[in-house]
Amino acid sequence: MHRLEITKSIFTISYKAVFITISLVVLHLFNISKIDAQVYIGAKAGARTSWLQYDDFASEDYDKSLFYGYSAGFTGAVKVQKRFTLQLDIMYAQNGKKIDGITDASLQNYAKYHFINTPVVYKLDFNGSLGARSFKWYVGAGPNVNFWLGGKGILKSVELQEESLQELQYQIIFDSKPASPKFGGLYYEEFNRVQVGLIVSTGLVVEPVPGQSLIIDFRYEWGHSYMANEKGRFTNVIAYQDDLRARNQAIQISVAYMFDIINKGKKEKKLYYKN
């Protein structure tokens, strides 16, 4: 119980710190807008491939494979200097894992995790052209903060088959396992709801019409925080415990369409990527 209370306290402090950081970035954007800078806001969506990086994975007993998901949300960008742009995303994102047993061929553990993803990327712009068409390309990097909302999965094992269950559809519960646990519950007592990491990205920016930008973004997300500090315990399974002592990693390609909310395509300040 004390460990759970400490974990919740750390989560609360981390959540407040992240909220303050994002708020300062947003206020910075508004302060810049007052001096007639270029500020863009738009929608963003993309496809993701994620996996878990374990420090100690029993590869002789289990095999792991990639998880495919998606992300969708909102993005904002402001040009802070001649060639530098600051971009903030607020996205729903899916991560997950697929574990197949080797010594126990019947074992399968497929899980999907839900996150609110809030990366802040500082980008350096470069000019480019293809024939008569001009565009920008960029490289960028910055911090990434994930808020773990929850998750669910499907488990198959010999132990379940012995109980005449073909599979167990489980739900992650952020709490210690009680004396009378919920059917299909996967309990985590020591977990990290706020997970931090880094992002590196590159992509293209084109302007279909003045004041609007289409961005094709490719990025790699490196997670620094463990998802959980100890194994999770199932309600219906004793022999197998869920291991999330691992860091999230992901590759994402996405498309964003953004609108200049300050200059709105005025010719004298028309290009989001103008040097």
mmCIF file of C-alpha atoms in Angstrom:
data_model
loop_
_atom_site.group_PDB
_atom_site.id
_atom_site.type_symbol
_atom_site.label_atom_id
_atom_site.label_comp_id
_atom_site.label_asym_id
_atom_site.label_seq_id
_atom_site.Cartn_x
_atom_site.Cartn_y
_atom_site.Cartn_z
ATOM 1 C CA MET A 1 0.000 0.000 0.000
ATOM 2 C CA HIS A 2 2.834 2.392 0.829
ATOM 3 C CA ARG A 3 4.517 1.653 -2.482
ATOM 4 C CA LEU A 4 1.245 2.355 -4.297
ATOM 5 C CA GLU A 5 0.785 5.668 -2.486
ATOM 6 C CA ILE A 6 4.363 6.690 -3.333
ATOM 7 C CA THR A 7 3.815 5.773 -7.007
ATOM 8 C CA LYS A 8 0.609 7.804 -7.160
ATOM 9 C CA SER A 9 2.361 10.780 -5.555
ATOM 10 C CA ILE A 10 5.183 10.608 -8.088
ATOM 11 C CA PHE A 11 2.616 10.400 -10.890
ATOM 12 C CA THR A 12 0.801 13.477 -9.560
ATOM 13 C CA ILE A 13 4.029 15.478 -9.313
ATOM 14 C CA SER A 14 5.168 14.365 -12.795
ATOM 15 C CA TYR A 15 1.766 15.141 -14.270
ATOM 16 C CA LYS A 16 1.815 18.663 -12.817
ATOM 17 C CA ALA A 17 5.360 19.261 -14.036
ATOM 18 C CA VAL A 18 4.487 18.169 -17.559
ATOM 19 C CA PHE A 19 1.282 20.225 -17.520
ATOM 20 C CA ILE A 20 3.224 23.329 -16.463
ATOM 21 C CA THR A 21 5.811 22.743 -19.208
ATOM 22 C CA ILE A 22 3.162 22.393 -21.911
ATOM 23 C CA SER A 23 1.314 25.442 -20.568
ATOM 24 C CA LEU A 24 4.499 27.511 -20.781
ATOM 25 C CA VAL A 25 5.014 26.417 -24.377
ATOM 26 C CA VAL A 26 1.421 27.360 -25.252
ATOM 27 C CA LEU A 27 1.774 30.759 -23.545
ATOM 28 C CA HIS A 28 5.016 31.267 -25.447
ATOM 29 C CA LEU A 29 3.149 30.630 -28.688
ATOM 30 C CA PHE A 30 0.501 33.188 -27.796
ATOM 31 C CA ASN A 31 3.130 35.759 -26.804
ATOM 32 C CA ILE A 32 4.822 35.266 -30.156
ATOM 33 C CA SER A 33 1.495 35.666 -31.946
ATOM 34 C CA LYS A 34 1.171 39.151 -30.462
ATOM 35 C CA ILE A 35 4.223 40.266 -32.415
ATOM 36 C CA ASP A 36 2.736 39.039 -35.705
ATOM 37 C CA ALA A 37 4.835 35.874 -36.017
ATOM 38 C CA GLN A 38 3.799 32.879 -38.092
ATOM 39 C CA VAL A 39 1.651 30.544 -35.999
ATOM 40 C CA TYR A 40 0.095 27.442 -37.524
ATOM 41 C CA ILE A 41 -2.554 25.104 -36.104
ATOM 42 C CA GLY A 42 -3.986 21.975 -37.706
ATOM 43 C CA ALA A 43 -4.904 18.311 -37.582
ATOM 44 C CA LYS A 44 -2.516 15.372 -37.790
ATOM 45 C CA ALA A 45 -2.846 11.595 -38.241
ATOM 46 C CA GLY A 46 -0.557 8.729 -39.089
ATOM 47 C CA ALA A 47 0.446 5.082 -38.894
ATOM 48 C CA ARG A 48 2.755 3.691 -36.205
ATOM 49 C CA THR A 49 4.935 0.648 -35.648
ATOM 50 C CA SER A 50 5.953 0.084 -32.028
ATOM 51 C CA TRP A 51 7.810 -2.439 -29.914
ATOM 52 C CA LEU A 52 9.077 -2.834 -26.368
ATOM 53 C CA GLN A 53 12.777 -2.679 -25.545
ATOM 54 C CA TYR A 54 13.554 -4.954 -22.578
ATOM 55 C CA ASP A 55 16.757 -4.850 -20.577
ATOM 56 C CA ASP A 56 16.323 -8.566 -19.842
ATOM 57 C CA PHE A 57 14.099 -10.487 -22.252
ATOM 58 C CA ALA A 58 13.887 -14.285 -22.067
ATOM 59 C CA SER A 59 14.380 -14.853 -25.796
ATOM 60 C CA GLU A 60 14.824 -18.600 -25.247
ATOM 61 C CA ASP A 61 11.253 -18.811 -23.894
ATOM 62 C CA TYR A 62 9.412 -16.084 -25.823
ATOM 63 C CA ASP A 63 9.347 -14.489 -29.235
ATOM 64 C CA LYS A 64 8.252 -10.877 -29.738
ATOM 65 C CA SER A 65 7.036 -9.093 -32.856
ATOM 66 C CA LEU A 66 6.030 -5.596 -33.950
ATOM 67 C CA PHE A 67 2.727 -3.933 -33.116
ATOM 68 C CA TYR A 68 0.922 -1.807 -35.722
ATOM 69 C CA GLY A 69 -1.327 1.055 -34.667
ATOM 70 C CA TYR A 70 -2.193 4.653 -35.440
ATOM 71 C CA SER A 71 -2.186 8.148 -33.982
ATOM 72 C CA ALA A 72 -4.473 11.158 -34.464
ATOM 73 C CA GLY A 73 -4.818 14.588 -32.932
ATOM 74 C CA PHE A 74 -3.818 18.229 -33.203
ATOM 75 C CA THR A 75 -0.586 20.049 -33.871
ATOM 76 C CA GLY A 76 0.659 23.616 -33.614
ATOM 77 C CA ALA A 77 3.819 25.288 -34.878
ATOM 78 C CA VAL A 78 5.469 28.680 -34.572
ATOM 79 C CA LYS A 79 8.502 30.066 -36.355
ATOM 80 C CA VAL A 80 10.793 31.219 -33.551
ATOM 81 C CA GLN A 81 13.726 32.276 -35.754
ATOM 82 C CA LYS A 82 14.528 32.588 -39.445
ATOM 83 C CA ARG A 83 15.020 28.857 -40.029
ATOM 84 C CA PHE A 84 13.819 27.364 -36.757
ATOM 85 C CA THR A 85 10.321 26.149 -35.946
ATOM 86 C CA LEU A 86 8.882 24.909 -32.652
ATOM 87 C CA GLN A 87 6.115 22.311 -32.999
ATOM 88 C CA LEU A 88 3.853 20.864 -30.289
ATOM 89 C CA ASP A 89 1.573 17.849 -30.872
ATOM 90 C CA ILE A 90 -1.271 16.598 -28.711
ATOM 91 C CA MET A 91 -2.100 13.143 -30.061
ATOM 92 C CA TYR A 92 -3.875 9.944 -29.190
ATOM 93 C CA ALA A 93 -1.408 7.149 -29.936
ATOM 94 C CA GLN A 94 -1.462 3.350 -29.839
ATOM 95 C CA ASN A 95 1.467 1.217 -28.744
ATOM 96 C CA GLY A 96 1.468 -2.481 -28.018
ATOM 97 C CA LYS A 97 3.214 -5.806 -27.958
ATOM 98 C CA LYS A 98 2.914 -9.308 -29.369
ATOM 99 C CA ILE A 99 4.479 -12.154 -27.383
ATOM 100 C CA ASP A 100 4.445 -15.795 -28.523
ATOM 101 C CA GLY A 101 5.698 -18.670 -26.410
ATOM 102 C CA ILE A 102 8.533 -20.937 -27.521
ATOM 103 C CA THR A 103 8.770 -23.472 -24.694
ATOM 104 C CA ASP A 104 4.983 -23.188 -24.297
ATOM 105 C CA ALA A 105 3.773 -23.039 -27.903
ATOM 106 C CA SER A 106 0.194 -22.328 -26.808
ATOM 107 C CA LEU A 107 1.171 -19.071 -25.086
ATOM 108 C CA GLN A 108 0.132 -15.827 -26.776
ATOM 109 C CA ASN A 109 -0.036 -12.375 -25.215
ATOM 110 C CA TYR A 110 -1.228 -9.628 -27.556
ATOM 111 C CA ALA A 111 -1.772 -6.216 -25.940
ATOM 112 C CA LYS A 112 -2.780 -2.715 -27.051
ATOM 113 C CA TYR A 113 -1.877 0.350 -24.957
ATOM 114 C CA HIS A 114 -3.516 3.771 -25.191
ATOM 115 C CA PHE A 115 -1.545 7.008 -24.759
ATOM 116 C CA ILE A 116 -1.839 10.759 -25.001
ATOM 117 C CA ASN A 117 1.353 11.721 -26.795
ATOM 118 C CA THR A 118 2.728 15.290 -26.332
ATOM 119 C CA PRO A 119 6.047 15.788 -28.144
ATOM 120 C CA VAL A 120 7.757 19.163 -28.517
ATOM 121 C CA VAL A 121 10.067 19.192 -31.565
ATOM 122 C CA TYR A 122 12.521 21.933 -32.458
ATOM 123 C CA LYS A 123 13.013 21.863 -36.252
ATOM 124 C CA LEU A 124 15.637 23.282 -38.607
ATOM 125 C CA ASP A 125 14.288 24.116 -42.086
ATOM 126 C CA PHE A 126 16.058 23.711 -45.435
ATOM 127 C CA ASN A 127 15.076 24.852 -48.944
ATOM 128 C CA GLY A 128 14.346 22.353 -51.692
ATOM 129 C CA SER A 129 12.873 22.264 -55.179
ATOM 130 C CA LEU A 130 11.590 19.738 -57.663
ATOM 131 C CA GLY A 131 11.377 21.322 -61.089
ATOM 132 C CA ALA A 132 9.424 24.557 -60.689
ATOM 133 C CA ARG A 133 7.935 23.410 -57.375
ATOM 134 C CA SER A 134 9.494 24.718 -54.167
ATOM 135 C CA PHE A 135 9.249 22.968 -50.833
ATOM 136 C CA LYS A 136 10.946 22.733 -47.477
ATOM 137 C CA TRP A 137 12.446 19.758 -45.707
ATOM 138 C CA TYR A 138 13.535 19.692 -42.105
ATOM 139 C CA VAL A 139 15.251 17.778 -39.344
ATOM 140 C CA GLY A 140 14.219 18.077 -35.719
ATOM 141 C CA ALA A 141 14.473 16.680 -32.224
ATOM 142 C CA GLY A 142 12.958 17.228 -28.826
ATOM 143 C CA PRO A 143 11.417 15.757 -25.689
ATOM 144 C CA ASN A 144 8.414 13.461 -25.727
ATOM 145 C CA VAL A 145 5.944 12.853 -22.894
ATOM 146 C CA ASN A 146 3.447 9.982 -22.973
ATOM 147 C CA PHE A 147 0.435 9.783 -20.651
ATOM 148 C CA TRP A 148 -0.535 6.117 -20.289
ATOM 149 C CA LEU A 149 -4.322 5.933 -20.312
ATOM 150 C CA GLY A 150 -4.652 2.157 -20.046
ATOM 151 C CA GLY A 151 -4.767 -0.935 -22.174
ATOM 152 C CA LYS A 152 -6.233 -4.320 -22.884
ATOM 153 C CA GLY A 153 -5.179 -7.575 -24.445
ATOM 154 C CA ILE A 154 -5.784 -11.225 -25.205
ATOM 155 C CA LEU A 155 -3.935 -14.015 -23.405
ATOM 156 C CA LYS A 156 -3.770 -17.701 -24.314
ATOM 157 C CA SER A 157 -1.948 -20.308 -22.215
ATOM 158 C CA VAL A 158 -1.959 -23.943 -21.082
ATOM 159 C CA GLU A 159 -3.258 -22.862 -17.695
ATOM 160 C CA LEU A 160 -6.320 -21.257 -19.300
ATOM 161 C CA GLN A 161 -6.945 -24.331 -21.439
ATOM 162 C CA GLU A 162 -6.902 -26.467 -18.300
ATOM 163 C CA GLU A 163 -9.707 -24.233 -17.001
ATOM 164 C CA SER A 164 -11.615 -24.734 -20.288
ATOM 165 C CA LEU A 165 -10.879 -21.171 -21.417
ATOM 166 C CA GLN A 166 -9.652 -20.731 -24.972
ATOM 167 C CA GLU A 167 -8.484 -17.184 -24.265
ATOM 168 C CA LEU A 168 -8.665 -14.444 -21.656
ATOM 169 C CA GLN A 169 -9.614 -10.938 -22.710
ATOM 170 C CA TYR A 170 -8.017 -8.818 -20.030
ATOM 171 C CA GLN A 171 -8.014 -5.169 -18.961
ATOM 172 C CA ILE A 172 -5.106 -3.373 -17.305
ATOM 173 C CA ILE A 173 -5.930 -2.074 -13.821
ATOM 174 C CA PHE A 174 -3.560 0.372 -12.139
ATOM 175 C CA ASP A 175 -3.789 -0.954 -8.596
ATOM 176 C CA SER A 176 -2.567 -3.738 -6.344
ATOM 177 C CA LYS A 177 -4.335 -7.057 -6.756
ATOM 178 C CA PRO A 178 -7.154 -7.239 -4.172
ATOM 179 C CA ALA A 179 -8.391 -10.274 -2.284
ATOM 180 C CA SER A 180 -11.356 -10.515 -4.663
ATOM 181 C CA PRO A 181 -9.951 -9.394 -8.027
ATOM 182 C CA LYS A 182 -12.033 -8.538 -11.062
ATOM 183 C CA PHE A 183 -12.424 -11.273 -13.685
ATOM 184 C CA GLY A 184 -10.098 -10.560 -16.593
ATOM 185 C CA GLY A 185 -8.067 -8.035 -14.639
ATOM 186 C CA LEU A 186 -4.338 -7.489 -15.069
ATOM 187 C CA TYR A 187 -3.112 -5.631 -11.975
ATOM 188 C CA TYR A 188 -0.082 -3.377 -11.905
ATOM 189 C CA GLU A 189 0.995 -2.016 -8.544
ATOM 190 C CA GLU A 190 4.168 -0.198 -9.621
ATOM 191 C CA PHE A 191 3.552 1.584 -12.905
ATOM 192 C CA ASN A 192 4.568 4.759 -14.734
ATOM 193 C CA ARG A 193 1.546 6.613 -16.077
ATOM 194 C CA VAL A 194 3.836 9.448 -17.231
ATOM 195 C CA GLN A 195 6.650 8.254 -19.490
ATOM 196 C CA VAL A 196 9.327 10.476 -20.992
ATOM 197 C CA GLY A 197 11.619 10.061 -23.953
ATOM 198 C CA LEU A 198 13.093 11.709 -27.034
ATOM 199 C CA ILE A 199 12.017 12.180 -30.647
ATOM 200 C CA VAL A 200 14.035 12.698 -33.826
ATOM 201 C CA SER A 201 12.157 13.588 -36.988
ATOM 202 C CA THR A 202 12.457 14.621 -40.606
ATOM 203 C CA GLY A 203 9.946 15.470 -43.278
ATOM 204 C CA LEU A 204 8.655 17.652 -46.103
ATOM 205 C CA VAL A 205 6.587 20.851 -46.050
ATOM 206 C CA VAL A 206 4.650 22.111 -49.079
ATOM 207 C CA GLU A 207 2.183 24.988 -49.401
ATOM 208 C CA PRO A 208 -0.862 24.114 -51.566
ATOM 209 C CA VAL A 209 -2.217 27.650 -51.138
ATOM 210 C CA PRO A 210 -0.825 30.690 -49.282
ATOM 211 C CA GLY A 211 -1.316 30.413 -45.555
ATOM 212 C CA GLN A 212 -1.783 26.640 -45.514
ATOM 213 C CA SER A 213 0.850 23.912 -45.177
ATOM 214 C CA LEU A 214 0.883 20.182 -45.812
ATOM 215 C CA ILE A 215 3.492 18.342 -43.735
ATOM 216 C CA ILE A 216 4.648 14.759 -44.248
ATOM 217 C CA ASP A 217 6.512 13.752 -41.107
ATOM 218 C CA PHE A 218 8.653 10.711 -40.333
ATOM 219 C CA ARG A 219 9.880 10.215 -36.763
ATOM 220 C CA TYR A 220 11.488 7.799 -34.374
ATOM 221 C CA GLU A 221 10.353 7.802 -30.741
ATOM 222 C CA TRP A 222 12.752 6.549 -28.082
ATOM 223 C CA GLY A 223 11.267 5.896 -24.669
ATOM 224 C CA HIS A 224 13.374 6.356 -21.560
ATOM 225 C CA SER A 225 10.893 5.343 -18.830
ATOM 226 C CA TYR A 226 9.846 1.818 -17.970
ATOM 227 C CA MET A 227 6.146 1.185 -18.429
ATOM 228 C CA ALA A 228 6.096 -0.619 -15.089
ATOM 229 C CA ASN A 229 8.664 -1.453 -12.422
ATOM 230 C CA GLU A 230 7.371 -4.930 -11.625
ATOM 231 C CA LYS A 231 5.420 -7.668 -13.377
ATOM 232 C CA GLY A 232 1.650 -7.492 -13.621
ATOM 233 C CA ARG A 233 -0.545 -10.175 -12.036
ATOM 234 C CA PHE A 234 -3.546 -11.718 -13.774
ATOM 235 C CA THR A 235 -6.753 -12.601 -11.975
ATOM 236 C CA ASN A 236 -7.174 -15.935 -13.741
ATOM 237 C CA VAL A 237 -3.559 -16.994 -14.359
ATOM 238 C CA ILE A 238 -0.877 -17.764 -11.770
ATOM 239 C CA ALA A 239 1.982 -19.366 -13.710
ATOM 240 C CA TYR A 240 2.441 -16.473 -16.186
ATOM 241 C CA GLN A 241 2.929 -12.824 -15.234
ATOM 242 C CA ASP A 242 2.916 -9.878 -17.627
ATOM 243 C CA ASP A 243 6.281 -8.154 -17.962
ATOM 244 C CA LEU A 244 6.283 -4.436 -18.808
ATOM 245 C CA ARG A 245 9.699 -3.654 -17.393
ATOM 246 C CA ALA A 246 10.501 -2.241 -20.799
ATOM 247 C CA ARG A 247 10.669 1.019 -22.741
ATOM 248 C CA ASN A 248 8.377 1.969 -25.619
ATOM 249 C CA GLN A 249 9.971 2.477 -29.034
ATOM 250 C CA ALA A 250 8.091 3.526 -32.171
ATOM 251 C CA ILE A 251 8.417 4.620 -35.780
ATOM 252 C CA GLN A 252 5.675 6.828 -37.154
ATOM 253 C CA ILE A 253 4.772 8.399 -40.477
ATOM 254 C CA SER A 254 2.056 11.030 -40.410
ATOM 255 C CA VAL A 255 0.393 13.779 -42.407
ATOM 256 C CA ALA A 256 -0.597 17.174 -40.990
ATOM 257 C CA TYR A 257 -2.553 19.988 -42.597
ATOM 258 C CA MET A 258 -2.010 23.362 -40.934
ATOM 259 C CA PHE A 259 -3.444 26.864 -41.210
ATOM 260 C CA ASP A 260 -1.696 30.184 -40.542
ATOM 261 C CA ILE A 261 -3.941 31.782 -37.906
ATOM 262 C CA ILE A 262 -2.013 35.083 -37.780
ATOM 263 C CA ASN A 263 -1.066 36.163 -41.304
ATOM 264 C CA LYS A 264 -3.674 34.001 -43.103
ATOM 265 C CA GLY A 265 -1.821 33.829 -46.377
ATOM 266 C CA LYS A 266 -0.866 37.483 -46.824
ATOM 267 C CA LYS A 267 1.574 37.687 -49.712
ATOM 268 C CA GLU A 268 4.203 39.635 -47.826
ATOM 269 C CA LYS A 269 4.335 36.880 -45.168
ATOM 270 C CA LYS A 270 2.914 33.977 -47.011
ATOM 271 C CA LEU A 271 5.269 31.054 -46.577
ATOM 272 C CA TYR A 272 5.420 29.078 -43.330
ATOM 273 C CA TYR A 273 8.846 27.908 -44.454
ATOM 274 C CA LYS A 274 10.175 31.115 -46.006
ATOM 275 C CA ASN A 275 13.752 31.915 -44.981
#
